[in-house]
Amino acid sequence: MPQKCKKVVITGVPGVGKTTVINGSMEALKELGVPYTSINFGTCMFEVACDQNLVSDRDEMRKLDQDVQRNLQKTAAQVIAKIQDNVIIDTHCTVSTPSGFLPGLPAWVLEELKPDIVVLVESNEDQILKRRLSDTTRTRDVEGYQSIKDHQNYNRYMAAAYSMLTGCTVKSIKNQDFLLENAINEMVTLLK
Ligand code: AP5
């Protein structure tokens, strides 16, 4: 019987380093001969949003009207659901918007993606703050230590809800300063 493709959703607050961990893990998985396609949910949404002339910068998306963001989410999920391979989906448990936290994986997105695992990439709030401040390529929201802590906590509650809805497992991986290799090793062990 052919093996089922694995769908792994990787989340983390902006600047926690999820894309850095994913890129390192993809290289290691390639060396091990374990096939994976990695896709960034935000990029997928951004491409659809650009086609519709809604935004010119990916950081503008979380300021769009809630219904518009929901439609973009659904379209991105439908595109990703078509991938017939082990897939890593780089996205958010929740998105901080002007009207509060928007679920990154509402029921209609989960129904399309059917994830096997939801990973929470986490780190110390002061390290996340420092990484955001030193990344000049992005228009990051200015947030303090407590606000980042609240967001990480809220993401944990939401991951538990996603697990209850789909039966997926939830795994936390710590990405601490100077210990990127540890995070990559843990991710590769989970994915191979
Ligand atoms: P997205 O592109 O995912 O943006 P983001 O959250 O800002 O994520 P980044 O990729 O910029 O941050 P990261 O955590 O991956 O950190 P990085 O590896 O770059 O999403 C864009 C937008 O799309 C969202 O804002 C939202 O609007 C929308 N979106 C996405 N998914 C959605 C969904 N499901 N529903 C609705 N909207 C959605 O690292 C940051 C820095 O830290 C780098 O400089 C790196 O070198 C450094 N660093 C990383 N790890 C370490 C380490 N261990 N030690 C030292 N430095 C480190």
Coordinates of N, CA and C and ligand atoms in Angstrom, one line a residue, residues 13-20 40-42 45 58 61-62 73 91-92 95 104 131 138 140 175-178 180, ligand 1:
V13 N 5.3 32.8 16.4 CA 5.0 34.2 16.3 C 6.0 34.8 15.3
P14 N 5.7 36.0 14.7 CA 6.7 36.6 13.7 C 8.0 36.8 14.4
G15 N 9.1 36.4 13.7 CA 10.4 36.6 14.2 C 11.0 35.6 15.1
V16 N 10.2 34.5 15.4 CA 10.7 33.4 16.2 C 11.7 32.6 15.5
G17 N 11.7 32.7 14.2 CA 12.7 32.0 13.4 C 12.2 30.7 12.8
K18 N 10.9 30.6 12.6 CA 10.3 29.4 12.0 C 10.9 29.1 10.6
T19 N 11.0 30.2 9.8 CA 11.5 30.0 8.4 C 12.9 29.6 8.4
T20 N 13.7 30.1 9.4 CA 15.1 29.7 9.5 C 15.2 28.2 9.9
N40 N 5.2 28.3 2.0 CA 4.9 29.4 2.9 C 3.4 29.9 2.7
F41 N 2.6 29.7 3.7 CA 1.1 30.0 3.6 C 1.0 31.5 3.3
G42 N 1.8 32.4 3.9 CA 1.7 33.8 3.8 C 2.1 34.2 2.3
M45 N -0.9 33.4 0.2 CA -2.0 34.4 0.3 C -1.6 35.7 -0.4
R58 N 3.6 42.2 2.0 CA 3.0 41.1 2.8 C 2.6 41.5 4.2
M61 N -1.1 42.5 4.8 CA -2.2 41.6 4.8 C -3.0 41.5 6.1
R62 N -2.3 41.5 7.2 CA -3.0 41.4 8.5 C -3.8 42.6 8.9
Q73 N -7.2 33.2 2.9 CA -6.8 32.0 3.7 C -7.4 30.8 2.9
T91 N 3.3 28.7 8.5 CA 2.2 29.6 8.7 C 2.1 30.1 10.2
H92 N 0.9 30.5 10.5 CA 0.7 31.1 11.9 C -0.5 30.4 12.6
V95 N -3.0 35.1 13.9 CA -2.4 36.3 13.3 C -2.9 37.5 14.1
G104 N -5.2 31.3 12.4 CA -4.5 31.0 11.2 C -5.0 29.8 10.5
R131 N 15.3 39.8 17.7 CA 15.4 39.4 16.3 C 14.5 40.3 15.4
R138 N 11.7 43.8 7.1 CA 10.2 43.6 7.3 C 9.6 44.8 8.1
R140 N 7.7 45.0 10.9 CA 7.2 44.2 12.1 C 6.3 45.1 13.0
N175 N 13.5 27.4 19.7 CA 14.6 27.9 18.8 C 15.3 29.0 19.6
Q176 N 16.3 28.6 20.4 CA 17.0 29.6 21.2 C 18.2 30.2 20.5
D177 N 18.6 31.4 20.9 CA 19.8 32.0 20.3 C 21.0 31.0 20.5
F178 N 21.8 30.9 19.5 CA 23.0 30.1 19.5 C 22.7 28.6 19.5
L180 N 20.4 27.1 17.2 CA 19.6 26.8 16.1 C 19.7 25.3 15.7
Ligands
AP5_1 P1 5.1 35.1 7.2 O1 5.9 35.3 6.0 O2 5.0 33.8 7.8 O3 5.7 36.2 8.2 P2 6.3 36.3 9.6 O4 5.4 35.8 10.6 O5 6.7 37.7 9.8 O6 7.4 35.2 9.6 P3 8.8 35.4 9.2 O7 9.1 34.4 8.2 O8 9.2 36.8 8.8 O9 9.4 35.2 10.6 P4 10.0 33.8 11.1 O10 9.4 33.5 12.4 O11 9.9 32.8 10.1 O12 11.5 34.3 11.4 P5 12.8 34.2 10.5 O13 13.1 32.8 10.2 O14 12.6 35.1 9.3 O15 3.6 35.6 7.1 C1 3.4 36.9 6.5 C2 1.9 37.3 6.6 O16 1.1 36.3 6.0 C3 1.4 37.3 8.1 O17 1.7 38.5 8.7 C4 -0.1 37.2 7.8 O18 -0.6 38.4 7.5 C5 -0.2 36.2 6.6 N1 -0.4 34.8 7.0 C6 0.4 33.8 7.1 N2 -0.2 32.6 7.4 C7 -1.5 33.0 7.6 C8 -2.7 32.3 8.0 N3 -2.7 31.0 8.2 N4 -3.8 32.9 8.1 C9 -3.9 34.3 7.9 N5 -2.8 35.0 7.5 C10 -1.7 34.4 7.4 O19 13.9 34.7 11.6 C11 13.8 36.0 12.0 C12 15.2 36.5 12.4 O20 15.7 35.8 13.5 C13 16.2 36.3 11.2 O21 17.0 37.4 11.1 C14 17.0 35.1 11.6 O22 18.3 35.1 11.1 C15 17.0 35.2 13.1 N6 17.1 33.9 13.8 C16 16.3 32.8 13.7 N7 16.6 31.8 14.5 C17 17.7 32.2 15.2 C18 18.5 31.7 16.3 N8 18.3 30.4 16.7 N9 19.5 32.4 16.8 C19 19.7 33.7 16.4 N10 19.0 34.3 15.4 C20 18.0 33.6 14.8

